mmCIF file of C-alpha atoms in Angstrom:
data_model
loop_
_atom_site.group_PDB
_atom_site.id
_atom_site.type_symbol
_atom_site.label_atom_id
_atom_site.label_comp_id
_atom_site.label_asym_id
_atom_site.label_seq_id
_atom_site.Cartn_x
_atom_site.Cartn_y
_atom_site.Cartn_z
ATOM 1 C CA UNK P 110 0.000 0.000 0.000
ATOM 2 C CA UNK P 111 1.414 3.434 -0.923
ATOM 3 C CA UNK P 112 2.480 5.677 1.952
ATOM 4 C CA UNK P 113 2.082 9.383 2.598
ATOM 5 C CA UNK P 114 5.758 9.728 1.633
ATOM 6 C CA UNK P 115 5.056 8.152 -1.762
ATOM 7 C CA UNK P 116 2.288 10.686 -2.394
ATOM 8 C CA UNK P 117 4.549 13.584 -1.372
ATOM 9 C CA UNK P 118 7.371 12.469 -3.674
ATOM 10 C CA UNK P 119 5.051 11.898 -6.624
ATOM 11 C CA UNK P 120 3.270 15.230 -6.104
ATOM 12 C CA UNK P 121 6.502 17.138 -5.548
ATOM 13 C CA UNK P 122 5.453 18.498 -2.152
ATOM 14 C CA UNK P 123 6.430 17.864 1.458
ATOM 15 C CA UNK P 124 4.962 15.165 3.670
ATOM 16 C CA UNK P 125 3.649 17.955 5.909
ATOM 17 C CA UNK P 126 1.697 19.419 2.982
ATOM 18 C CA UNK P 127 0.067 16.059 2.210
ATOM 19 C CA UNK P 128 -0.810 15.702 5.878
ATOM 20 C CA UNK P 129 -2.437 19.156 5.910
ATOM 21 C CA UNK P 130 -4.452 18.287 2.793
ATOM 22 C CA UNK P 131 -5.904 15.067 4.234
ATOM 23 C CA UNK P 132 -6.588 16.564 7.660
ATOM 24 C CA UNK P 133 -8.446 19.513 6.005
ATOM 25 C CA UNK P 134 -6.148 22.056 7.602
ATOM 26 C CA UNK P 135 -5.687 25.552 6.095
ATOM 27 C CA UNK P 136 -2.697 27.177 4.426
ATOM 28 C CA UNK P 137 -2.690 24.942 1.332
ATOM 29 C CA UNK P 138 -3.483 26.535 -2.038
ATOM 30 C CA UNK P 139 -6.509 25.127 -3.826
ATOM 31 C CA UNK P 140 -4.560 23.935 -6.868
ATOM 32 C CA UNK P 141 -1.979 22.193 -4.640
ATOM 33 C CA UNK P 142 -4.727 20.531 -2.618
ATOM 34 C CA UNK P 143 -6.398 19.199 -5.773
ATOM 35 C CA UNK P 144 -3.036 18.040 -7.181
ATOM 36 C CA UNK P 145 -2.356 16.034 -4.007
ATOM 37 C CA UNK P 146 -5.820 14.470 -4.178
ATOM 38 C CA UNK P 147 -5.260 13.495 -7.822
ATOM 39 C CA UNK P 148 -1.881 11.892 -7.093
ATOM 40 C CA UNK P 149 -3.309 10.048 -4.093
ATOM 41 C CA UNK P 150 -6.115 8.683 -6.272
ATOM 42 C CA UNK P 151 -3.610 7.542 -8.906
ATOM 43 C CA UNK P 152 -1.545 5.700 -6.308
ATOM 44 C CA UNK P 153 -4.524 4.319 -4.439
ATOM 45 C CA UNK P 154 -3.449 6.007 -1.197
ATOM 46 C CA UNK P 155 -5.797 6.116 1.787
ATOM 47 C CA UNK P 156 -4.883 8.123 4.915
ATOM 48 C CA UNK P 157 -4.531 6.254 8.189
ATOM 49 C CA UNK P 158 -7.714 6.640 10.180
ATOM 50 C CA UNK P 159 -6.012 5.243 13.262
ATOM 51 C CA UNK P 160 -3.308 7.915 13.260
ATOM 52 C CA UNK P 161 -5.870 10.628 12.588
ATOM 53 C CA UNK P 162 -8.113 9.399 15.387
ATOM 54 C CA UNK P 163 -5.250 9.381 17.873
ATOM 55 C CA UNK P 164 -4.371 12.947 16.968
ATOM 56 C CA UNK P 165 -7.942 14.159 17.311
ATOM 57 C CA UNK P 166 -8.773 11.849 20.262
ATOM 58 C CA UNK P 167 -11.950 10.968 18.392
ATOM 59 C CA UNK P 168 -13.294 8.952 15.473
ATOM 60 C CA UNK P 169 -16.027 9.287 12.869
ATOM 61 C CA UNK P 170 -18.041 6.656 14.734
ATOM 62 C CA UNK P 171 -21.141 6.854 16.942
ATOM 63 C CA UNK P 172 -21.872 4.124 19.466
ATOM 64 C CA UNK P 173 -25.502 2.956 19.727
ATOM 65 C CA UNK P 174 -26.592 0.667 22.571
ATOM 66 C CA UNK P 175 -30.070 -0.896 22.447
ATOM 67 C CA UNK P 176 -31.559 -3.526 24.719
ATOM 68 C CA UNK P 177 -32.642 -6.011 22.024
ATOM 69 C CA UNK P 178 -31.951 -5.593 18.318
ATOM 70 C CA UNK P 179 -34.636 -8.215 17.544
ATOM 71 C CA UNK P 180 -37.259 -5.712 18.686
ATOM 72 C CA UNK P 181 -38.595 -3.933 15.560
ATOM 73 C CA UNK P 182 -38.948 -0.740 17.610
ATOM 74 C CA UNK P 183 -35.179 -0.557 18.070
ATOM 75 C CA UNK P 184 -34.557 -1.546 14.446
ATOM 76 C CA UNK P 185 -36.498 1.539 13.351
ATOM 77 C CA UNK P 186 -34.619 3.719 15.826
ATOM 78 C CA UNK P 187 -31.273 2.374 14.603
ATOM 79 C CA UNK P 188 -32.245 3.026 10.996
ATOM 80 C CA UNK P 189 -33.042 6.663 11.713
ATOM 81 C CA UNK P 190 -29.819 7.205 13.646
ATOM 82 C CA UNK P 191 -27.793 5.657 10.831
ATOM 83 C CA UNK P 192 -29.511 7.874 8.261
ATOM 84 C CA UNK P 193 -28.662 11.034 10.187
ATOM 85 C CA UNK P 194 -25.109 9.846 10.958
ATOM 86 C CA UNK P 195 -24.509 9.045 7.300
ATOM 87 C CA UNK P 196 -25.532 12.559 6.316
ATOM 88 C CA UNK P 197 -22.755 13.776 8.634
ATOM 89 C CA UNK P 198 -20.213 11.311 7.159
ATOM 90 C CA UNK P 199 -20.290 9.271 10.369
ATOM 91 C CA UNK P 200 -20.665 5.529 10.954
ATOM 92 C CA UNK P 201 -22.644 3.717 13.663
ATOM 93 C CA UNK P 202 -21.519 0.811 15.849
ATOM 94 C CA UNK P 203 -24.565 -1.101 17.123
ATOM 95 C CA UNK P 204 -24.328 -2.884 20.479
ATOM 96 C CA UNK P 205 -26.978 -5.211 21.924
ATOM 97 C CA UNK P 206 -27.126 -5.203 25.748
ATOM 98 C CA UNK P 207 -29.843 -7.860 26.293
ATOM 99 C CA UNK P 208 -31.040 -5.838 29.310
ATOM 100 C CA UNK P 209 -27.789 -6.913 31.015
ATOM 101 C CA UNK P 210 -26.102 -4.102 33.006
ATOM 102 C CA UNK P 211 -22.727 -5.885 32.974
ATOM 103 C CA UNK P 212 -22.832 -6.256 29.210
ATOM 104 C CA UNK P 213 -23.851 -2.615 28.936
ATOM 105 C CA UNK P 214 -20.885 -1.525 31.060
ATOM 106 C CA UNK P 215 -18.489 -3.607 28.952
ATOM 107 C CA UNK P 216 -19.751 -2.048 25.734
ATOM 108 C CA UNK P 217 -19.577 1.478 27.142
ATOM 109 C CA UNK P 218 -15.974 1.021 28.266
ATOM 110 C CA UNK P 219 -15.108 -0.457 24.856
ATOM 111 C CA UNK P 220 -16.689 2.453 23.003
ATOM 112 C CA UNK P 221 -14.785 4.942 25.150
ATOM 113 C CA UNK P 222 -11.537 3.045 24.508
ATOM 114 C CA UNK P 223 -12.262 3.176 20.773
ATOM 115 C CA UNK P 224 -12.608 6.970 20.947
ATOM 116 C CA UNK P 225 -16.112 7.126 19.504
ATOM 117 C CA UNK P 226 -17.364 10.626 18.795
ATOM 118 C CA UNK P 227 -20.573 10.173 20.789
ATOM 119 C CA UNK P 228 -22.938 7.612 22.299
ATOM 120 C CA UNK P 229 -26.693 7.113 22.041
ATOM 121 C CA UNK P 230 -28.011 4.525 24.476
ATOM 122 C CA UNK P 231 -31.139 2.862 25.798
ATOM 123 C CA UNK P 232 -29.962 2.521 29.417
ATOM 124 C CA UNK P 233 -30.652 -0.780 31.157
ATOM 125 C CA UNK P 234 -30.558 1.051 34.503
ATOM 126 C CA UNK P 235 -31.685 4.487 35.598
ATOM 127 C CA UNK P 236 -29.453 5.154 38.628
ATOM 128 C CA UNK P 237 -26.961 7.885 37.808
ATOM 129 C CA UNK P 238 -24.217 6.269 39.911
ATOM 130 C CA UNK P 239 -24.049 3.374 37.426
ATOM 131 C CA UNK P 240 -22.938 5.780 34.688
ATOM 132 C CA UNK P 241 -20.447 7.941 36.591
ATOM 133 C CA UNK P 242 -17.475 6.941 34.422
ATOM 134 C CA UNK P 243 -19.457 7.691 31.264
ATOM 135 C CA UNK P 244 -20.695 11.086 32.417
ATOM 136 C CA UNK P 245 -17.202 12.052 33.618
ATOM 137 C CA UNK P 246 -15.648 11.124 30.262
ATOM 138 C CA UNK P 247 -16.979 14.296 28.654
ATOM 139 C CA UNK P 248 -18.158 12.398 25.577
ATOM 140 C CA UNK P 249 -21.454 13.624 24.034
ATOM 141 C CA UNK P 250 -24.313 11.389 25.254
ATOM 142 C CA UNK P 251 -27.992 11.081 24.385
ATOM 143 C CA UNK P 252 -30.384 8.628 26.028
ATOM 144 C CA UNK P 253 -33.332 7.328 24.033
ATOM 145 C CA UNK P 254 -36.544 5.541 25.060
ATOM 146 C CA UNK P 255 -35.404 5.592 28.714
ATOM 147 C CA UNK P 256 -33.746 8.085 31.019
ATOM 148 C CA UNK P 257 -30.911 8.169 33.534
ATOM 149 C CA UNK P 258 -32.394 9.860 36.575
ATOM 150 C CA UNK P 259 -30.585 13.058 37.518
ATOM 151 C CA UNK P 260 -28.152 12.968 34.594
ATOM 152 C CA UNK P 261 -27.675 16.263 32.758
ATOM 153 C CA UNK P 262 -27.779 14.699 29.284
ATOM 154 C CA UNK P 263 -30.008 15.068 26.259
ATOM 155 C CA UNK P 264 -32.821 12.532 25.992
ATOM 156 C CA UNK P 265 -35.632 11.463 23.680
ATOM 157 C CA UNK P 266 -38.571 9.537 25.127
ATOM 158 C CA UNK P 267 -42.161 8.758 24.315
ATOM 159 C CA UNK P 268 -45.094 9.506 26.611
ATOM 160 C CA UNK P 269 -45.331 5.998 28.027
ATOM 161 C CA UNK P 270 -47.652 6.891 30.885
ATOM 162 C CA UNK P 271 -50.301 8.554 28.734
ATOM 163 C CA UNK P 272 -50.070 5.908 26.019
ATOM 164 C CA UNK P 273 -50.575 3.092 28.539
ATOM 165 C CA UNK P 274 -53.478 5.006 30.052
ATOM 166 C CA UNK P 275 -55.070 5.474 26.623
ATOM 167 C CA UNK P 276 -54.825 1.858 25.494
ATOM 168 C CA UNK P 277 -56.111 0.560 28.836
ATOM 169 C CA UNK P 278 -59.014 2.998 28.692
ATOM 170 C CA UNK P 279 -59.746 1.785 25.171
ATOM 171 C CA UNK P 280 -60.082 -1.796 26.429
ATOM 172 C CA UNK P 281 -62.249 -0.721 29.359
ATOM 173 C CA UNK P 282 -64.609 1.269 27.121
ATOM 174 C CA UNK P 283 -65.097 -1.901 25.061
ATOM 175 C CA UNK P 284 -66.431 -3.608 28.184
ATOM 176 C CA UNK P 285 -63.320 -5.322 29.555
ATOM 177 C CA UNK P 286 -62.989 -5.230 33.334
ATOM 178 C CA UNK P 287 -60.495 -8.007 33.964
ATOM 179 C CA UNK P 288 -57.406 -7.071 31.968
ATOM 180 C CA UNK P 289 -54.024 -8.759 32.138
ATOM 181 C CA UNK P 290 -51.005 -6.494 31.659
ATOM 182 C CA UNK P 291 -47.647 -8.015 30.627
ATOM 183 C CA UNK P 292 -45.095 -5.218 30.673
ATOM 184 C CA UNK P 293 -41.318 -4.850 30.640
ATOM 185 C CA UNK P 294 -39.227 -4.736 33.779
ATOM 186 C CA UNK P 295 -39.879 -1.832 36.143
ATOM 187 C CA UNK P 296 -36.165 -1.143 36.564
ATOM 188 C CA UNK P 297 -36.565 0.841 33.324
ATOM 189 C CA UNK P 298 -38.530 4.068 33.130
ATOM 190 C CA UNK P 299 -40.628 2.708 30.252
ATOM 191 C CA UNK P 300 -41.797 -0.352 32.184
ATOM 192 C CA UNK P 301 -42.599 1.593 35.322
ATOM 193 C CA UNK P 302 -44.458 4.376 33.526
ATOM 194 C CA UNK P 303 -46.554 1.893 31.542
ATOM 195 C CA UNK P 304 -47.554 0.103 34.741
ATOM 196 C CA UNK P 305 -48.496 3.443 36.282
ATOM 197 C CA UNK P 306 -50.593 4.394 33.258
ATOM 198 C CA UNK P 307 -52.361 1.023 33.320
ATOM 199 C CA UNK P 308 -53.150 1.261 37.029
ATOM 200 C CA UNK P 309 -54.473 4.817 36.853
ATOM 201 C CA UNK P 310 -56.791 3.957 33.958
ATOM 202 C CA UNK P 311 -58.216 1.062 35.976
ATOM 203 C CA UNK P 312 -58.689 3.288 39.030
ATOM 204 C CA UNK P 313 -60.227 6.170 37.063
ATOM 205 C CA UNK P 314 -62.798 3.767 35.610
ATOM 206 C CA UNK P 315 -63.640 2.339 39.023
ATOM 207 C CA UNK P 316 -62.133 -1.117 38.442
ATOM 208 C CA UNK P 317 -60.294 -3.292 40.922
ATOM 209 C CA UNK P 318 -56.632 -4.069 40.269
ATOM 210 C CA UNK P 319 -55.641 -7.715 40.614
ATOM 211 C CA UNK P 320 -51.878 -7.739 41.376
ATOM 212 C CA UNK P 321 -51.523 -11.136 39.688
ATOM 213 C CA UNK P 322 -52.737 -9.611 36.428
ATOM 214 C CA UNK P 323 -49.809 -7.184 36.316
ATOM 215 C CA UNK P 324 -46.616 -9.010 35.391
ATOM 216 C CA UNK P 325 -43.306 -7.276 34.667
ATOM 217 C CA UNK P 326 -40.974 -9.534 32.706
ATOM 218 C CA UNK P 327 -38.034 -9.445 30.322
ATOM 219 C CA UNK P 328 -39.637 -7.793 27.274
ATOM 220 C CA UNK P 329 -39.414 -10.909 25.103
ATOM 221 C CA UNK P 330 -41.704 -13.433 23.470
ATOM 222 C CA UNK P 331 -40.235 -16.273 25.519
ATOM 223 C CA UNK P 332 -40.833 -14.529 28.847
ATOM 224 C CA UNK P 333 -44.405 -13.409 28.165
ATOM 225 C CA UNK P 334 -45.908 -16.605 26.716
ATOM 226 C CA UNK P 335 -45.961 -18.676 29.960
ATOM 227 C CA UNK P 336 -47.476 -15.768 31.890
ATOM 228 C CA UNK P 337 -50.407 -15.478 29.499
ATOM 229 C CA UNK P 338 -50.779 -19.269 29.325
ATOM 230 C CA UNK P 339 -51.120 -19.411 33.119
ATOM 231 C CA UNK P 340 -53.754 -16.690 33.111
ATOM 232 C CA UNK P 341 -55.793 -18.392 30.403
ATOM 233 C CA UNK P 342 -55.730 -21.712 32.287
ATOM 234 C CA UNK P 343 -56.987 -20.127 35.525
ATOM 235 C CA UNK P 344 -60.561 -20.242 36.823
ATOM 236 C CA UNK P 345 -60.929 -16.494 36.226
ATOM 237 C CA UNK P 346 -58.958 -15.615 33.093
ATOM 238 C CA UNK P 347 -58.740 -12.044 31.803
ATOM 239 C CA UNK P 348 -60.995 -11.024 28.944
ATOM 240 C CA UNK P 349 -58.239 -8.908 27.385
ATOM 241 C CA UNK P 350 -54.441 -8.675 27.372
ATOM 242 C CA UNK P 351 -52.382 -5.472 27.336
ATOM 243 C CA UNK P 352 -48.817 -6.153 26.112
ATOM 244 C CA UNK P 353 -45.814 -3.924 26.701
ATOM 245 C CA UNK P 354 -44.090 -4.290 23.300
ATOM 246 C CA UNK P 355 -44.284 -6.182 20.010
ATOM 247 C CA UNK P 356 -42.235 -9.153 21.246
ATOM 248 C CA UNK P 357 -44.473 -9.508 24.310
ATOM 249 C CA UNK P 358 -47.443 -9.324 21.941
ATOM 250 C CA UNK P 359 -46.092 -12.302 19.983
ATOM 251 C CA UNK P 360 -45.726 -14.286 23.191
ATOM 252 C CA UNK P 361 -49.337 -13.487 24.072
ATOM 253 C CA UNK P 362 -50.526 -14.529 20.611
ATOM 254 C CA UNK P 363 -48.669 -17.839 20.935
ATOM 255 C CA UNK P 364 -50.291 -18.530 24.315
ATOM 256 C CA UNK P 365 -53.767 -17.618 23.076
ATOM 257 C CA UNK P 366 -53.498 -19.889 20.028
ATOM 258 C CA UNK P 367 -52.130 -22.796 22.075
ATOM 259 C CA UNK P 368 -55.101 -22.420 24.434
ATOM 260 C CA UNK P 369 -57.411 -22.867 21.448
ATOM 261 C CA UNK P 370 -58.834 -19.357 21.760
ATOM 262 C CA UNK P 371 -59.579 -16.812 19.036
ATOM 263 C CA UNK P 372 -58.740 -13.104 18.936
ATOM 264 C CA UNK P 373 -60.952 -11.102 19.508
ATOM 265 C CA UNK P 374 -63.884 -13.528 19.796
ATOM 266 C CA UNK P 375 -62.612 -15.155 22.993
ATOM 267 C CA UNK P 376 -60.090 -12.594 24.181
ATOM 268 C CA UNK P 377 -59.044 -9.073 23.256
ATOM 269 C CA UNK P 378 -55.434 -8.042 22.654
ATOM 270 C CA UNK P 379 -53.771 -4.626 22.448
ATOM 271 C CA UNK P 380 -50.191 -3.544 22.969
ATOM 272 C CA UNK P 381 -47.325 -1.180 22.360
ATOM 273 C CA UNK P 382 -45.449 -0.780 19.079
ATOM 274 C CA UNK P 383 -46.655 -1.068 15.518
ATOM 275 C CA UNK P 384 -44.652 -3.234 13.112
ATOM 276 C CA UNK P 385 -44.973 -4.177 9.456
ATOM 277 C CA UNK P 386 -46.749 -7.379 10.474
ATOM 278 C CA UNK P 387 -49.165 -6.033 13.126
ATOM 279 C CA UNK P 388 -51.860 -5.149 10.539
ATOM 280 C CA UNK P 389 -51.645 -8.655 9.016
ATOM 281 C CA UNK P 390 -51.989 -10.915 12.069
ATOM 282 C CA UNK P 391 -55.567 -12.176 12.133
ATOM 283 C CA UNK P 392 -57.764 -9.118 11.809
ATOM 284 C CA UNK P 393 -54.879 -6.850 12.782
ATOM 285 C CA UNK P 394 -53.546 -5.977 16.244
ATOM 286 C CA UNK P 395 -54.653 -2.843 18.070
ATOM 287 C CA UNK P 396 -51.534 -0.922 19.075
ATOM 288 C CA UNK P 397 -49.981 2.213 20.431
ATOM 289 C CA UNK P 398 -47.745 3.259 17.551
ATOM 290 C CA UNK P 399 -44.659 4.985 18.902
ATOM 291 C CA UNK P 400 -42.828 7.380 16.550
ATOM 292 C CA UNK P 401 -39.681 5.218 16.545
ATOM 293 C CA UNK P 402 -38.053 6.734 13.452
ATOM 294 C CA UNK P 403 -38.690 10.263 14.694
ATOM 295 C CA UNK P 404 -37.241 9.308 18.081
ATOM 296 C CA UNK P 405 -34.066 7.997 16.452
ATOM 297 C CA UNK P 406 -33.740 11.010 14.183
ATOM 298 C CA UNK P 407 -34.245 13.411 17.073
ATOM 299 C CA UNK P 408 -31.660 11.583 19.206
ATOM 300 C CA UNK P 409 -29.050 11.715 16.445
ATOM 301 C CA UNK P 410 -29.705 15.398 15.813
ATOM 302 C CA UNK P 411 -29.354 16.155 19.527
ATOM 303 C CA UNK P 412 -26.046 14.286 19.547
ATOM 304 C CA UNK P 413 -24.632 16.323 16.671
ATOM 305 C CA UNK P 414 -25.870 19.529 18.290
ATOM 306 C CA UNK P 415 -24.065 18.478 21.473
ATOM 307 C CA UNK P 416 -20.884 17.796 19.500
ATOM 308 C CA UNK P 417 -21.079 21.307 18.054
ATOM 309 C CA UNK P 418 -21.865 22.993 21.377
ATOM 310 C CA UNK P 419 -20.762 21.123 24.491
ATOM 311 C CA UNK P 420 -22.036 23.901 26.772
ATOM 312 C CA UNK P 421 -25.621 23.861 25.496
ATOM 313 C CA UNK P 422 -28.216 23.103 28.183
ATOM 314 C CA UNK P 423 -29.585 19.519 28.004
ATOM 315 C CA UNK P 424 -32.883 18.997 26.227
ATOM 316 C CA UNK P 425 -35.594 16.388 26.754
ATOM 317 C CA UNK P 426 -37.842 15.638 23.792
ATOM 318 C CA UNK P 427 -41.105 13.832 24.601
ATOM 319 C CA UNK P 428 -43.028 12.372 21.655
ATOM 320 C CA UNK P 429 -46.582 11.065 21.799
ATOM 321 C CA UNK P 430 -47.821 7.632 20.753
ATOM 322 C CA UNK P 431 -50.854 7.112 18.535
ATOM 323 C CA UNK P 432 -53.620 4.580 19.262
ATOM 324 C CA UNK P 433 -54.430 2.511 16.162
ATOM 325 C CA UNK P 434 -57.578 0.420 16.579
ATOM 326 C CA UNK P 435 -57.684 -2.829 14.617
ATOM 327 C CA UNK P 436 -59.575 -6.109 14.721
ATOM 328 C CA UNK P 437 -57.948 -7.621 17.830
ATOM 329 C CA UNK P 438 -60.248 -5.498 19.998
ATOM 330 C CA UNK P 439 -64.006 -5.134 19.726
ATOM 331 C CA UNK P 440 -67.013 -4.399 21.903
ATOM 332 C CA UNK P 441 -67.292 -7.178 24.473
ATOM 333 C CA UNK P 442 -70.426 -9.334 24.240
ATOM 334 C CA UNK P 443 -72.678 -8.888 27.249
#
């Protein structure tokens, strides 16, 4: 591979001049700059990113940590972040934490060691003390979907409380009084806020809350299916299920089908997150559609704003979900 010295000799300039050209520094005439680029292209020379990164103490890479890349919600977020990053000539490293704080810590330390330019993360924990090393690093940070309590960082979240309240109220207005809620772990702000929204809707409509019908689990298909199966096999099963995300919804659907029941004839189903397949399952699944792409785009834009102005006051962007009614919910037969 040709070296910077080869380019300098061929172009008839100094090594320092070639270095200034490829690091976009001033004091190089336009015709000289173009001549160096032409010679470099002829020789097939590419500047060393490693050396450049060490000089700048940064890279053209953004770190993105999500809890589960299999979740279509996070796929949409990642897509938006990549689109914005690409428009800024930046790349994205995607890390999957599996809701594991130790794995999250390992990835964060690795990203800092690799001198990434910034980090966008869905934190597995909300206690600020768990992120002291990250906050002290000075690297631009944006949290998305969840927050770190007390951390002075930019964040993008959806209105989980109101969305959970709305979808629960929707089920109640259709005649459901015994509703099972399978929601993500309460150690995250999203899980806790969705539980709170569910409970308040039940209280506001004068319904009793059965603690057994509120289950907080790993937000996966595998974790939710046995919960719903147990409810359906009980003497007093729920007449409707509220699921905390699209993977939990799939677990609920599996349990309902294995129990020989039909949606919505025997049981109603509504949950968080629209996907490309939600309209096509049975008669379609009623959902709260979160603006995932807009959340990702907003997070990436906040990160680049933070890179440009480190002293800017932190911003929190709260986006609203939209209730989409489909065939998995209908007026309950009396």
